[in-house]
mmCIF file of C-alpha atoms in Angstrom:
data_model
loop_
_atom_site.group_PDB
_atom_site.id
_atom_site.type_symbol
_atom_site.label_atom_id
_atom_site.label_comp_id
_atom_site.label_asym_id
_atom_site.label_seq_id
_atom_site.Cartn_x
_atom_site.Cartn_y
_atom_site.Cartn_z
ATOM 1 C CA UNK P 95 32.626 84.943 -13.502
ATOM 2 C CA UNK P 96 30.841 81.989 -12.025
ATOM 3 C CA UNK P 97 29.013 83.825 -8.895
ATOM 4 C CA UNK P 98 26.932 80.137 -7.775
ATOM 5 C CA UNK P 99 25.391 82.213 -6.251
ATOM 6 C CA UNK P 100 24.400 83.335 -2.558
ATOM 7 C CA UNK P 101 22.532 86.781 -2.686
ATOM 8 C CA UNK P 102 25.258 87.469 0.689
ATOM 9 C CA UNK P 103 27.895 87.235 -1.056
ATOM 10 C CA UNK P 104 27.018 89.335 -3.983
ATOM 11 C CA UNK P 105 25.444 91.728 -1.490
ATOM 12 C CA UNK P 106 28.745 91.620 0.384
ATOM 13 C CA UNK P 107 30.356 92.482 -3.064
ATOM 14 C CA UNK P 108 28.349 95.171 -3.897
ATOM 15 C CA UNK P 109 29.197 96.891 -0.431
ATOM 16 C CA UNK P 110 32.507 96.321 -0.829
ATOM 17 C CA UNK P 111 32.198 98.038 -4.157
ATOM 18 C CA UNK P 112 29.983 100.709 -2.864
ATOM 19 C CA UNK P 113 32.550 101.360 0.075
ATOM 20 C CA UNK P 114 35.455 101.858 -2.425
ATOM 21 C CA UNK P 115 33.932 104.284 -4.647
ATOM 22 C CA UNK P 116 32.710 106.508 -2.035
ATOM 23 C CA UNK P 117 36.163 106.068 -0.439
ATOM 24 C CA UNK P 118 38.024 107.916 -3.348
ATOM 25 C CA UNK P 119 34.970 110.558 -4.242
ATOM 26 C CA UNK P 120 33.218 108.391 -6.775
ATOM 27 C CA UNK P 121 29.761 109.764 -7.475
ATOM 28 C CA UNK P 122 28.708 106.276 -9.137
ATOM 29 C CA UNK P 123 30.024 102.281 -9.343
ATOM 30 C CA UNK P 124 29.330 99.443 -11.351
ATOM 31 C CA UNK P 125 27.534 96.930 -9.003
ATOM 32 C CA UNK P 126 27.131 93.177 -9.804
ATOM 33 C CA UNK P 127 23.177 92.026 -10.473
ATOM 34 C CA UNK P 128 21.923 90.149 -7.528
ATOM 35 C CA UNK P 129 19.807 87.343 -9.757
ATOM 36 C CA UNK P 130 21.676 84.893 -8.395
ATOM 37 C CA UNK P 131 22.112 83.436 -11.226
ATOM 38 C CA UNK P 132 25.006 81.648 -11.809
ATOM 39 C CA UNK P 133 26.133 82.464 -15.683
ATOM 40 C CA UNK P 134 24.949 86.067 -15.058
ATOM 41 C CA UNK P 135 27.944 88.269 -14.877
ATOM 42 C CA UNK P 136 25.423 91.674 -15.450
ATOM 43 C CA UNK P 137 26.821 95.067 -13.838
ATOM 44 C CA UNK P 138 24.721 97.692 -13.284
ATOM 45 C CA UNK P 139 25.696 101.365 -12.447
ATOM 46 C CA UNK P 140 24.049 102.963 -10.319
ATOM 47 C CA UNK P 141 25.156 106.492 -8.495
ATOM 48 C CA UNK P 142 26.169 105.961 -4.660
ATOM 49 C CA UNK P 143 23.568 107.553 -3.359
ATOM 50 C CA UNK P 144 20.959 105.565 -4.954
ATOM 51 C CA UNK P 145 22.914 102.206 -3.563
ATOM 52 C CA UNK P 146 22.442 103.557 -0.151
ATOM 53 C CA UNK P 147 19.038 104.385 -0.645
ATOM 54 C CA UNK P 148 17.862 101.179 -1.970
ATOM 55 C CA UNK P 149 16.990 100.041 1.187
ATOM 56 C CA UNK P 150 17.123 96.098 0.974
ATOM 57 C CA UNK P 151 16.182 95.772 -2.753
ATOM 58 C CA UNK P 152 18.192 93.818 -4.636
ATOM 59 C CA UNK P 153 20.110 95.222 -7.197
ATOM 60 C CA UNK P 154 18.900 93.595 -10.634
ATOM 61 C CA UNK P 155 19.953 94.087 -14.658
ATOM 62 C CA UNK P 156 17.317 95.204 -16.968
ATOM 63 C CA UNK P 157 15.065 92.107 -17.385
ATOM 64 C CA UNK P 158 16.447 89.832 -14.580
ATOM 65 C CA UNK P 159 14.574 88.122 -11.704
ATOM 66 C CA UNK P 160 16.123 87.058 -8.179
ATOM 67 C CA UNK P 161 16.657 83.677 -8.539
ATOM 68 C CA UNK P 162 15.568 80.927 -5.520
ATOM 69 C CA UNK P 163 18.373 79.713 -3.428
ATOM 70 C CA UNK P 164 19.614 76.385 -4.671
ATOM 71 C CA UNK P 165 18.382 77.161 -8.343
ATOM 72 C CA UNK P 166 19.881 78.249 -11.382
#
């Protein structure tokens, strides 16, 4: 998956993915990373309530930074 990658649209993702799981009594979900960048195709599982509580921090895999906008 080739994400290019604007943090909305992964974030968009992710709460679409959030959304889902707790919509059929999931206790946890496999959320894309939020790097941004555009090879990474990382999930990370985290349980639902820990998504909601996460309170604008990007969701990241082990070792991974946020990438600027426009870079790669």
């Amino acid at each position: 998956m080739e994400n290019g990658t604007v943090p909305e649209l992964l974030l968009a993702a992710n709460d679409r993915i959030y959304n889902v799981s707790w919509g059929v009594g999931g206790e946890d979900g496999d959320f894309l990373c939020e790097c941004g960048n555009k090879d990474c195709a990382e999930q990370v599982q985290f349980l639902l309530i820990e998504y909601a509580a996460r309170e604008g921090e990007p969701i990241l895999a082990p070792g991974h930074k946020q990438v600027a906008a426009g870079v790669s």
